[in-house]
Amino acid sequence: MVTRTLSNVLGVSQSLGGREWRWRGGTMDCGEETFGLSSDILEQLLLSRGVAREEIAKHASPTMREFLPNPSEFRDMDKAAERIAEAVIKGEKITVYGDYDVDGATSAALLIDLLAGLGVEAGYYIPDRLLEGYGPSGEALVRLAEDGSDLIVTVDCGAMAHEALTMARDVDVDVIVVDHHKCASELPPTAALVNPNRLDESDLAASHGHLAAVGVAFLLAIALVRTLRSKSFFENREEPDLMALLDLVALGTVADVAALHGLNRAFVAQGLKVLARRDRIGMAALLDASRLKRAPIASDLGFALGPRINAGGRIGESTLGVRLLTTNDPDEARDIAEQLSALNEERRAIEAEVQEAAEAQLDGQHNMAVQILSGSGWHPGVIGIVAGRIKEKTGKPSIVIALDGEEGAGSGKGSGRSISGVDLGAAIIAAREQGLLVAGGGHAMAAGLTIETNRLAEFSEFLDTRLARDVERARLSQSMQLDLSLAPGGLTPDLVTTLEEAGPYGVGWPAPRVAVGPVRIVKADIVGKDHLRVIAAGTDGKSFKAIAFRAAETEMAQTLIHRSKSRHFHLAGRVKIDDWGPRPAAELHLEDAAFAD
């Protein structure tokens, strides 16, 4: 392996995508060498992701023992565990109030499963996205209390639900909030509020602010079992297997795009092992519906399993996810999983329509720090996905708002996605506190809001003023971060296996990118609706396939198709296994390209 000190990878200062190619950390340039230095590559991948050299072994195989904090370090954790333990011992009626997304569904399923293991059949309530919107509804909480609930536990929601929780307090029902979204300085009235993003949290607990709600729920599960143990609850019954819940934690963590460092990496690494056992009937049905025969990897959770569960909350029945993940009936699980797959296909079609309409508005927003796109008739269930697509296309934080009235009248529900270095959730909370929003909250990378249509212009100006400098700084720092460069002959299944060993990958722990070249383009064309397919060959005599998703109209695609005959290129992206042929081969998921001559 050759080490070079070039400031740019392969000297690329401006690619076809307009980016500079930089090394993520140390330089790994294999040149024309045959791949085989797996230990060097694995070590460098960890170092370039911020791991101290003396902690490489710890992070190479992240375990719960190494990363799990004492749950009692979190404010109200012991109070919450004590109240739930009291309800379990007394046989009180417990209802879990969840959100309609994957994090909400897995959080609710985790507590329902845990309580079932403790001999309690908990009820659940999942609000309808279209009729009730995000977060606890005061009317729903009161109705649950009137129906006999002694204790309500909200998961993945509630941190900002001051009005709703005040209504619950007024009818004397205890509510425990388990959340991870940003909090205001004034907390709502609760029996306990467990959230690492409380402003009054300890430094240790606040360092876990990247946890998804399902991760916080798992810590509560540990605290609850510990509390019941201290009360001799398990003298005549077995303790529940908490590790068996990690498949839920892994799925919710990845699907909620939580940062995969520290404890979250341990959650996902260990949860994937549990998931591979297919012990949970609903999860096995979901894997079958996704046509996954091999052991799942982290990306499967985000791109195959998560979207199916999300589809229920987005455009179908909000309870489908929880029902699937808690059922013990294989036939019911199969039916729900098939229903979710069908809804996911329907969601894709709806999403494409909304995205096309949203992109048509981009031309008028070139100078805005945050893309704010809105339209009547847009399905609220897909606006978050479309916001993510717009963010990827423009490189700016993006908010997509579905209006329920004509322009200038009525209100709208919006969903936003941000870029690294820009805290969108904090800005949304600030806008709500300024009176610009009816409701709003979230975290750094994602947020939701409700706004009166006649406040859109004022809201847009507020975000532009507040975030313009952060967005400019973040975009200036954007470059194509690469981990490895090599000749086409080094693009092998063994390389993919080695790179996967430094996973699981996600936000905060990015999947490795490689540069391959120089190559000539043997063939480049458009497949499907807008995907670029490439066959490239190197000077080492080796060739490989590459594909760039949703890239048909980009300068990169047009250049590779129309100007590739006499030029050589470097191609950059992530390597994956292509197992459609007679034997597995490595292919490149192409993200950028640059001239090599």
Coordinates of C-alpha atoms in Angstrom, one line a residue:
M1 CA 0.0 0.0 0.0
V2 CA 1.4 3.4 -1.0
T3 CA 1.1 6.4 1.2
R4 CA 0.9 9.8 -0.5
T5 CA 0.6 13.3 0.9
L6 CA -1.4 14.9 -1.9
S7 CA -3.9 17.4 -0.5
N8 CA -6.6 16.0 -2.9
V9 CA -7.3 12.3 -3.6
L10 CA -5.8 11.6 -7.1
G11 CA -5.4 15.3 -7.5
V12 CA -9.1 15.9 -7.9
S13 CA -9.9 19.5 -6.9
Q14 CA -13.2 19.7 -8.8
S15 CA -15.1 16.5 -9.8
L16 CA -18.0 16.3 -12.3
G17 CA -20.2 16.7 -9.2
G18 CA -18.4 19.9 -8.4
R19 CA -16.6 18.6 -5.3
E20 CA -13.1 18.3 -4.1
W21 CA -11.9 14.8 -3.3
R22 CA -10.3 14.6 0.2
W23 CA -9.1 11.8 2.4
R24 CA -11.4 11.2 5.3
G25 CA -8.5 10.5 7.6
G26 CA -5.2 8.7 6.8
T27 CA -4.3 8.1 3.2
M28 CA -5.0 4.6 1.8
D29 CA -3.8 4.4 -1.8
C30 CA -3.5 0.8 -3.0
G31 CA -2.4 1.9 -6.5
E32 CA -2.0 -1.2 -8.7
E33 CA -1.5 -3.6 -5.8
T34 CA -3.7 -6.6 -5.4
F35 CA -6.0 -6.2 -2.5
G36 CA -5.0 -8.2 0.6
L37 CA -4.0 -5.8 3.4
S38 CA -7.3 -6.2 5.3
S39 CA -5.9 -5.6 8.8
D40 CA -4.3 -2.3 7.7
I41 CA -7.6 -1.2 6.0
L42 CA -9.7 -2.1 9.0
E43 CA -7.5 -0.2 11.4
Q44 CA -7.4 2.9 9.2
L45 CA -11.2 2.9 8.8
L46 CA -11.6 3.0 12.6
L47 CA -8.9 5.7 13.1
S48 CA -10.4 7.9 10.4
R49 CA -13.8 7.7 12.2
G50 CA -12.3 9.2 15.4
V51 CA -11.3 6.0 17.3
A52 CA -8.2 6.4 19.4
R53 CA -5.6 3.8 18.5
E54 CA -5.7 2.2 22.0
E55 CA -9.5 1.7 21.6
I56 CA -9.5 0.0 18.1
A57 CA -10.3 -3.4 19.5
K58 CA -13.2 -2.0 21.5
H59 CA -14.7 -0.3 18.5
A60 CA -13.9 -3.1 16.0
S61 CA -16.4 -5.3 17.8
P62 CA -18.7 -3.0 19.8
T63 CA -20.4 -4.8 22.7
M64 CA -23.0 -3.8 25.2
R65 CA -20.6 -4.4 28.1
E66 CA -18.2 -1.8 26.7
F67 CA -20.7 1.0 25.9
L68 CA -23.7 0.6 28.1
P69 CA -24.1 3.4 30.7
N70 CA -25.8 3.2 34.0
P71 CA -29.4 4.1 33.3
S72 CA -29.7 5.8 36.6
E73 CA -27.4 8.5 35.3
F74 CA -30.4 9.8 33.3
R75 CA -32.8 12.2 35.0
D76 CA -36.2 10.7 36.0
M77 CA -35.0 7.2 34.9
D78 CA -35.3 5.7 38.4
K79 CA -38.5 7.6 39.0
A80 CA -40.0 6.2 35.8
A81 CA -38.8 2.6 36.6
E82 CA -40.3 2.9 40.1
R83 CA -43.7 4.0 38.8
I84 CA -43.9 1.3 36.2
A85 CA -42.7 -1.3 38.7
E86 CA -45.5 -0.2 41.0
A87 CA -48.0 -0.6 38.2
V88 CA -46.7 -4.1 37.3
I89 CA -46.9 -5.3 41.0
K90 CA -50.4 -3.8 41.6
G91 CA -51.7 -5.0 38.3
E92 CA -52.6 -1.6 37.1
K93 CA -53.7 -1.0 33.5
I94 CA -50.8 0.4 31.4
T95 CA -51.1 1.9 28.0
V96 CA -48.1 2.6 25.7
Y97 CA -48.7 5.7 23.5
G98 CA -46.3 5.5 20.5
D99 CA -45.5 7.5 17.4
Y100 CA -46.5 6.2 13.9
D101 CA -42.9 5.9 12.5
V102 CA -40.4 3.0 12.9
D103 CA -38.8 4.5 16.0
G104 CA -42.2 4.9 17.6
A105 CA -43.3 1.4 16.6
T106 CA -40.2 -0.4 17.8
S107 CA -40.2 1.6 21.1
A108 CA -43.8 0.7 21.7
A109 CA -43.2 -3.0 20.8
L110 CA -40.2 -3.1 23.1
L111 CA -42.2 -2.0 26.1
I112 CA -45.2 -4.1 25.2
D113 CA -42.9 -7.2 24.8
L114 CA -41.1 -6.5 28.1
L115 CA -44.3 -6.0 30.0
A116 CA -45.7 -9.2 28.6
G117 CA -42.7 -11.0 30.0
L118 CA -43.5 -9.5 33.3
G119 CA -47.1 -10.8 33.2
V120 CA -48.7 -7.6 32.1
E121 CA -50.8 -7.3 28.9
A122 CA -50.3 -3.6 28.1
G123 CA -52.5 -1.7 25.7
Y124 CA -51.2 0.6 23.0
Y125 CA -52.4 3.7 21.2
I126 CA -50.8 4.9 17.9
P127 CA -52.3 8.2 16.6
D128 CA -53.4 8.5 13.0
R129 CA -50.9 10.7 11.1
L130 CA -53.6 12.5 9.0
L131 CA -56.3 12.9 11.6
E132 CA -54.3 13.5 14.8
G133 CA -50.8 14.4 13.7
Y134 CA -47.6 14.0 15.6
G135 CA -47.3 13.7 19.4
P136 CA -49.7 13.0 22.3
S137 CA -53.2 14.3 21.8
G138 CA -54.8 15.7 25.0
E139 CA -58.2 14.3 23.9
A140 CA -56.7 10.9 23.4
L141 CA -54.9 10.9 26.7
V142 CA -58.1 11.8 28.5
R143 CA -60.0 9.2 26.6
L144 CA -57.5 6.5 27.6
A145 CA -57.8 7.6 31.2
E146 CA -61.6 7.4 31.0
D147 CA -61.2 3.9 29.6
G148 CA -59.4 2.8 32.7
S149 CA -55.7 3.4 32.0
D150 CA -53.9 4.0 35.3
L151 CA -50.5 4.7 33.7
I152 CA -49.7 5.9 30.2
V153 CA -46.1 5.7 28.8
T154 CA -45.5 7.8 25.7
V155 CA -42.6 6.7 23.5
D156 CA -40.8 8.8 20.8
C157 CA -43.1 11.7 21.6
G158 CA -44.2 14.0 24.4
A159 CA -41.2 16.1 25.3
M160 CA -42.9 19.2 23.9
A161 CA -46.6 18.2 24.5
H162 CA -47.3 20.8 27.3
E163 CA -51.0 21.3 26.6
A164 CA -51.8 17.6 26.1
L165 CA -50.0 16.5 29.2
T166 CA -51.6 19.2 31.2
M167 CA -55.0 17.8 30.2
A168 CA -53.8 14.3 31.3
R169 CA -52.7 15.7 34.7
D170 CA -56.1 17.4 35.1
V171 CA -57.9 14.0 35.0
D172 CA -55.4 12.4 37.4
V173 CA -53.7 9.9 35.1
D174 CA -50.0 9.4 35.4
V175 CA -48.0 9.9 32.2
I176 CA -44.3 8.9 31.7
V177 CA -42.6 10.4 28.7
V178 CA -39.8 8.5 27.0
D179 CA -38.4 10.6 24.2
H180 CA -35.3 11.8 22.5
H181 CA -36.4 15.0 20.7
K182 CA -35.2 18.4 21.8
C183 CA -36.8 19.8 24.9
A184 CA -37.6 23.4 25.9
S185 CA -36.4 24.9 29.1
E186 CA -39.9 24.4 30.6
L187 CA -40.9 20.8 30.8
P188 CA -44.5 19.5 30.6
P189 CA -46.2 18.1 33.7
T190 CA -45.4 14.3 33.9
A191 CA -44.8 11.5 36.4
A192 CA -41.4 11.3 34.8
L193 CA -39.7 12.5 31.7
V194 CA -36.8 10.5 30.4
N195 CA -34.9 12.1 27.6
P196 CA -31.1 12.5 27.2
N197 CA -31.8 15.9 25.4
R198 CA -33.3 17.5 28.5
L199 CA -31.6 20.8 29.0
D200 CA -30.9 20.0 32.7
E201 CA -29.3 16.6 31.9
S202 CA -25.9 15.5 33.4
D203 CA -22.9 15.6 31.0
L204 CA -22.9 11.8 30.9
A205 CA -26.5 11.5 30.0
A206 CA -26.3 14.4 27.5
S207 CA -23.5 12.6 25.7
H208 CA -26.1 10.0 24.7
G209 CA -28.3 12.6 23.1
H210 CA -27.9 10.8 19.8
L211 CA -29.9 7.8 21.0
A212 CA -33.2 7.0 19.2
A213 CA -36.2 6.7 21.4
V214 CA -36.0 3.0 21.2
G215 CA -32.5 3.2 22.7
V216 CA -33.9 5.2 25.6
A217 CA -36.7 2.7 26.0
F218 CA -34.2 -0.1 26.2
L219 CA -32.3 1.7 29.0
L220 CA -35.7 2.1 30.8
A221 CA -36.2 -1.6 30.4
I222 CA -32.9 -2.3 32.2
A223 CA -33.9 0.1 35.0
L224 CA -37.3 -1.5 35.3
V225 CA -36.0 -5.0 35.6
R226 CA -33.4 -3.8 38.1
T227 CA -36.0 -2.1 40.2
L228 CA -38.3 -5.2 40.2
R229 CA -35.3 -7.4 41.1
S230 CA -34.7 -5.2 44.2
K231 CA -38.4 -5.8 45.1
S232 CA -37.9 -9.6 44.9
F233 CA -40.3 -9.7 42.0
F234 CA -38.4 -12.5 40.3
E235 CA -38.2 -14.9 43.2
N236 CA -40.8 -17.2 41.5
R237 CA -40.5 -16.1 37.9
E238 CA -37.8 -15.8 35.3
E239 CA -36.3 -12.5 34.4
P240 CA -37.1 -11.4 30.8
D241 CA -34.2 -11.7 28.3
L242 CA -33.4 -8.1 27.6
M243 CA -30.8 -8.9 24.9
A244 CA -33.6 -10.5 22.8
L245 CA -35.1 -6.9 22.5
L246 CA -32.1 -5.6 20.6
D247 CA -33.5 -6.5 17.2
L248 CA -36.1 -3.9 17.9
V249 CA -33.5 -1.4 19.1
A250 CA -31.3 -1.9 16.0
L251 CA -34.2 -1.5 13.6
G252 CA -35.5 1.7 15.3
T253 CA -32.1 3.2 15.6
V254 CA -31.1 2.8 12.0
A255 CA -34.5 3.7 10.6
D256 CA -34.6 6.9 12.6
V257 CA -31.2 7.9 11.1
A258 CA -29.6 8.1 14.6
A259 CA -25.9 8.6 14.7
L260 CA -24.1 5.3 14.7
H261 CA -21.3 5.9 17.2
G262 CA -20.8 4.8 20.8
L263 CA -23.7 3.0 22.3
N264 CA -25.8 3.0 19.1
R265 CA -23.1 1.0 17.3
A266 CA -23.2 -1.6 20.0
F267 CA -27.0 -1.6 19.8
V268 CA -27.0 -2.2 16.0
A269 CA -24.1 -4.6 16.0
Q270 CA -25.6 -6.8 18.6
G271 CA -29.2 -6.3 17.4
L272 CA -28.2 -7.6 13.9
K273 CA -27.1 -10.8 15.5
V274 CA -30.5 -11.2 17.2
L275 CA -32.3 -10.3 14.0
A276 CA -30.4 -13.0 12.1
R277 CA -31.8 -15.6 14.5
R278 CA -35.4 -14.7 13.3
D279 CA -36.8 -15.4 16.7
R280 CA -39.4 -12.6 16.6
I281 CA -42.3 -13.8 14.4
G282 CA -43.1 -10.4 13.0
M283 CA -39.5 -9.6 12.2
A284 CA -39.1 -12.9 10.4
A285 CA -42.2 -12.2 8.3
L286 CA -40.8 -8.7 7.5
L287 CA -37.5 -10.3 6.4
D288 CA -39.4 -12.7 4.2
A289 CA -41.5 -9.9 2.7
S290 CA -38.3 -8.0 1.9
R291 CA -36.9 -11.1 0.2
L292 CA -33.9 -11.2 2.5
K293 CA -32.5 -14.7 2.7
R294 CA -29.0 -13.8 4.0
A295 CA -28.3 -12.4 7.4
P296 CA -29.3 -8.7 7.4
I297 CA -26.9 -5.8 7.5
A298 CA -27.4 -2.3 8.8
S299 CA -28.4 -0.9 5.4
D300 CA -31.2 -3.4 5.1
L301 CA -32.8 -2.0 8.2
G302 CA -32.9 1.5 6.6
F303 CA -33.7 0.6 3.1
A304 CA -35.8 -2.7 3.2
L305 CA -37.3 -3.2 6.7
G306 CA -37.8 0.3 7.9
P307 CA -39.7 1.7 4.9
R308 CA -42.2 -1.1 5.0
I309 CA -43.1 -0.4 8.7
N310 CA -43.1 3.3 8.0
A311 CA -45.6 2.8 5.1
G312 CA -48.3 1.8 7.6
G313 CA -48.0 5.1 9.4
R314 CA -47.5 7.2 6.3
I315 CA -50.4 6.1 4.1
G316 CA -52.0 3.1 5.7
E317 CA -53.1 2.1 9.2
S318 CA -50.9 3.5 11.9
T319 CA -51.0 0.4 14.2
L320 CA -49.7 -2.1 11.6
G321 CA -46.1 -1.7 12.7
V322 CA -46.8 -2.4 16.4
R323 CA -49.1 -5.2 15.6
L324 CA -46.5 -6.9 13.3
L325 CA -43.7 -6.6 15.9
T326 CA -45.8 -7.9 18.8
T327 CA -47.8 -10.7 17.3
N328 CA -47.2 -14.3 18.1
D329 CA -49.3 -15.6 15.2
P330 CA -47.3 -16.5 12.1
D331 CA -50.3 -16.2 9.8
E332 CA -51.1 -12.7 11.1
A333 CA -47.5 -11.7 10.8
R334 CA -47.3 -12.8 7.2
D335 CA -50.5 -11.0 6.3
I336 CA -49.4 -7.7 7.9
A337 CA -46.0 -7.9 6.3
E338 CA -47.5 -8.4 2.9
Q339 CA -49.9 -5.6 3.5
L340 CA -47.0 -3.3 4.5
S341 CA -45.1 -4.3 1.4
A342 CA -48.1 -3.3 -0.8
L343 CA -48.4 0.0 1.1
N344 CA -44.7 0.7 0.6
E345 CA -45.2 0.3 -3.2
E346 CA -48.1 2.7 -3.1
R347 CA -46.1 5.1 -1.0
R348 CA -43.3 5.1 -3.7
A349 CA -45.8 6.2 -6.3
I350 CA -47.2 9.0 -4.1
E351 CA -43.8 10.1 -3.2
A352 CA -42.7 10.4 -6.8
E353 CA -45.6 12.8 -7.5
V354 CA -45.0 15.0 -4.6
Q355 CA -41.2 15.1 -5.3
E356 CA -41.8 16.2 -8.9
A357 CA -44.1 19.0 -7.7
A358 CA -41.7 20.1 -5.0
E359 CA -38.7 20.1 -7.4
A360 CA -40.6 22.4 -9.8
Q361 CA -40.4 25.1 -7.1
L362 CA -36.6 24.9 -6.6
D363 CA -35.8 27.4 -9.3
G364 CA -37.2 30.3 -7.3
Q365 CA -35.2 29.4 -4.2
H366 CA -31.6 29.6 -5.4
N367 CA -30.5 32.2 -2.8
M368 CA -32.3 30.7 0.2
A369 CA -30.3 29.0 3.0
V370 CA -33.2 26.5 3.6
Q371 CA -35.4 25.1 0.9
I372 CA -39.0 25.5 1.9
L373 CA -41.4 23.9 -0.5
S374 CA -45.2 23.7 -0.1
G375 CA -48.3 22.6 -2.0
S376 CA -51.9 21.8 -1.6
G377 CA -52.9 18.2 -2.0
W378 CA -49.5 16.8 -1.1
H379 CA -49.8 13.7 1.0
P380 CA -48.4 14.4 4.5
G381 CA -47.2 10.8 4.8
V382 CA -44.4 11.3 2.3
I383 CA -43.2 14.8 2.9
G384 CA -40.4 13.7 5.2
I385 CA -39.0 11.4 2.5
V386 CA -39.3 14.1 -0.2
A387 CA -37.5 16.6 2.1
G388 CA -34.7 14.1 2.4
R389 CA -34.5 13.8 -1.4
I390 CA -34.5 17.6 -1.9
K391 CA -31.8 17.9 0.7
E392 CA -29.6 15.4 -1.1
K393 CA -30.3 17.1 -4.5
T394 CA -29.5 20.6 -3.3
G395 CA -27.1 20.1 -0.4
K396 CA -29.2 22.4 1.8
P397 CA -31.6 21.8 4.7
S398 CA -35.1 21.3 3.2
I399 CA -38.6 21.5 4.5
V400 CA -41.6 20.2 2.6
I401 CA -45.1 21.3 3.7
A402 CA -48.4 19.8 2.9
L403 CA -51.1 22.5 2.9
D404 CA -54.7 21.8 3.7
G405 CA -56.1 24.9 2.2
E406 CA -55.6 27.4 -0.7
E407 CA -52.5 29.6 -0.8
G408 CA -52.7 32.2 1.9
A409 CA -55.4 30.4 3.9
G410 CA -55.6 27.3 6.2
S411 CA -52.6 25.6 7.6
G412 CA -50.0 23.0 6.7
K413 CA -47.9 20.2 8.2
G414 CA -44.2 20.2 7.4
S415 CA -41.3 17.8 7.7
G416 CA -37.7 18.9 7.4
R417 CA -34.3 17.2 6.9
S418 CA -31.0 18.9 7.6
I419 CA -27.3 18.6 6.6
S420 CA -24.5 17.9 8.9
G421 CA -23.5 21.0 10.9
V422 CA -26.9 22.6 10.8
D423 CA -29.3 22.1 13.8
L424 CA -32.7 22.3 12.2
G425 CA -34.6 21.1 15.3
A426 CA -33.3 23.9 17.4
A427 CA -34.3 26.4 14.7
I428 CA -37.8 25.0 14.5
I429 CA -38.2 25.2 18.3
A430 CA -37.0 28.8 18.2
A431 CA -39.5 29.6 15.4
R432 CA -42.3 28.1 17.5
E433 CA -41.2 30.2 20.5
Q434 CA -41.3 33.3 18.3
G435 CA -44.9 32.5 17.5
L436 CA -44.3 31.6 13.9
L437 CA -45.5 28.0 14.2
V438 CA -48.5 26.4 15.7
A439 CA -46.3 23.5 16.8
G440 CA -42.8 22.3 16.0
G441 CA -39.9 20.3 17.3
G442 CA -37.3 17.7 16.4
H443 CA -33.6 17.1 16.6
A444 CA -30.5 18.3 14.7
M445 CA -31.1 16.4 11.5
A446 CA -34.9 16.2 11.3
A447 CA -37.9 18.2 12.4
G448 CA -41.6 18.5 12.1
L449 CA -44.0 21.5 12.3
T450 CA -47.5 22.8 11.9
I451 CA -47.8 26.3 10.4
E452 CA -50.6 28.7 9.4
T453 CA -50.2 29.2 5.6
N454 CA -50.1 33.0 5.9
R455 CA -46.9 32.7 8.1
L456 CA -44.9 30.9 5.4
A457 CA -43.0 33.9 4.1
E458 CA -42.2 35.2 7.6
F459 CA -41.1 31.7 8.7
S460 CA -38.9 31.3 5.6
E461 CA -37.2 34.7 6.3
F462 CA -36.7 33.7 10.0
L463 CA -34.9 30.5 9.0
D464 CA -32.8 32.2 6.3
T465 CA -31.6 34.8 8.8
R466 CA -30.9 32.2 11.6
L467 CA -29.3 29.5 9.5
A468 CA -27.6 31.2 6.6
R469 CA -24.2 31.3 8.1
D470 CA -24.4 27.7 9.4
V471 CA -25.5 26.5 6.0
E472 CA -22.8 28.4 4.2
R473 CA -20.1 27.1 6.6
A474 CA -21.4 23.5 6.3
R475 CA -21.6 23.6 2.5
L476 CA -18.1 25.0 2.2
S477 CA -16.8 22.1 4.2
Q478 CA -18.6 19.6 2.0
S479 CA -16.3 17.5 -0.1
M480 CA -16.2 13.9 -1.3
Q481 CA -14.6 12.1 1.7
L482 CA -12.7 9.0 0.5
D483 CA -11.2 6.1 2.5
L484 CA -9.4 4.1 -0.2
S485 CA -8.2 4.4 -3.8
L486 CA -7.4 1.3 -5.9
A487 CA -7.3 -0.1 -9.4
P488 CA -10.3 -2.1 -10.7
G489 CA -8.6 -5.4 -9.9
G490 CA -8.9 -4.5 -6.2
L491 CA -12.6 -4.2 -6.4
T492 CA -13.4 -7.7 -5.1
P493 CA -15.9 -9.4 -2.8
D494 CA -13.1 -9.8 -0.2
L495 CA -12.7 -6.0 -0.2
V496 CA -16.5 -5.6 0.5
T497 CA -16.2 -8.1 3.4
T498 CA -13.3 -6.3 4.9
L499 CA -15.0 -2.9 4.7
E500 CA -18.1 -4.4 6.3
E501 CA -16.1 -5.5 9.3
A502 CA -15.7 -1.8 10.4
G503 CA -19.5 -1.4 10.4
P504 CA -22.3 -1.0 11.2
Y505 CA -22.4 2.2 9.2
G506 CA -24.8 5.1 9.2
V507 CA -25.0 8.7 10.3
G508 CA -21.9 9.7 12.3
W509 CA -20.1 6.5 11.2
P510 CA -20.2 6.8 7.4
A511 CA -19.8 3.8 5.1
P512 CA -16.4 3.8 3.3
R513 CA -16.1 5.4 -0.1
V514 CA -13.5 4.2 -2.6
A515 CA -12.0 5.8 -5.7
V516 CA -11.4 3.4 -8.6
G517 CA -9.3 4.3 -11.6
P518 CA -8.1 5.3 -14.0
V519 CA -10.8 3.6 -16.2
R520 CA -12.3 4.0 -19.6
I521 CA -16.1 3.8 -19.9
V522 CA -17.1 0.7 -21.9
K523 CA -20.8 1.4 -21.7
A524 CA -23.0 4.0 -20.0
D525 CA -26.7 4.2 -20.3
I526 CA -29.9 5.0 -18.4
V527 CA -31.9 2.1 -16.8
G528 CA -35.2 2.1 -15.1
K529 CA -36.6 5.6 -14.7
D530 CA -33.5 7.6 -14.0
H531 CA -30.6 5.4 -12.9
L532 CA -27.2 5.5 -14.6
R533 CA -25.5 2.1 -15.4
V534 CA -21.8 2.0 -16.2
I535 CA -19.4 -0.7 -17.3
A536 CA -15.8 0.4 -16.7
A537 CA -12.4 -1.1 -17.5
G538 CA -9.0 -0.3 -16.1
T539 CA -5.5 -0.4 -17.4
D540 CA -5.0 -3.5 -15.3
G541 CA -7.3 -5.4 -17.7
K542 CA -10.1 -5.7 -15.1
S543 CA -13.6 -4.4 -15.5
F544 CA -16.6 -3.8 -13.2
K545 CA -20.1 -2.6 -13.1
A546 CA -21.3 0.6 -11.4
I547 CA -24.7 2.2 -10.9
A548 CA -25.7 5.7 -9.8
F549 CA -29.3 5.9 -8.5
R550 CA -31.6 8.8 -9.5
A551 CA -28.7 10.4 -11.4
A552 CA -29.9 10.5 -15.0
E553 CA -30.0 14.3 -15.3
T554 CA -26.8 15.1 -13.5
E555 CA -23.7 16.4 -15.2
M556 CA -21.8 13.3 -14.2
A557 CA -24.3 11.0 -16.0
Q558 CA -24.4 13.1 -19.1
T559 CA -20.6 13.4 -19.3
L560 CA -20.1 9.6 -18.8
I561 CA -22.7 8.9 -21.5
H562 CA -21.8 11.4 -24.2
R563 CA -18.1 12.4 -23.6
S564 CA -16.6 9.1 -22.4
K565 CA -15.1 7.6 -25.6
S566 CA -11.7 9.3 -25.6
R567 CA -11.3 10.1 -21.9
H568 CA -10.2 8.3 -18.8
F569 CA -12.0 8.7 -15.4
H570 CA -11.7 8.1 -11.7
L571 CA -15.0 6.8 -10.3
A572 CA -15.9 7.2 -6.6
G573 CA -18.6 5.6 -4.5
R574 CA -19.4 2.7 -2.1
V575 CA -18.7 -0.9 -3.0
K576 CA -21.5 -3.5 -2.6
I577 CA -21.9 -7.2 -3.5
D578 CA -23.8 -7.9 -6.7
D579 CA -25.2 -11.4 -6.2
W580 CA -27.6 -11.5 -9.2
G581 CA -25.1 -13.4 -11.4
P582 CA -23.8 -17.0 -11.2
R583 CA -21.3 -15.9 -8.5
P584 CA -21.0 -12.8 -6.3
A585 CA -19.1 -9.8 -7.7
A586 CA -18.2 -6.4 -6.3
E587 CA -19.9 -3.4 -7.9
L588 CA -19.6 0.3 -7.3
H589 CA -22.6 2.4 -6.2
L590 CA -21.4 5.5 -8.1
E591 CA -21.6 8.9 -6.3
D592 CA -19.1 11.0 -8.3
A593 CA -16.6 10.9 -11.1
A594 CA -13.6 13.0 -12.3
F595 CA -11.5 13.2 -15.4
A596 CA -8.2 11.2 -15.0
D597 CA -6.5 12.8 -18.0

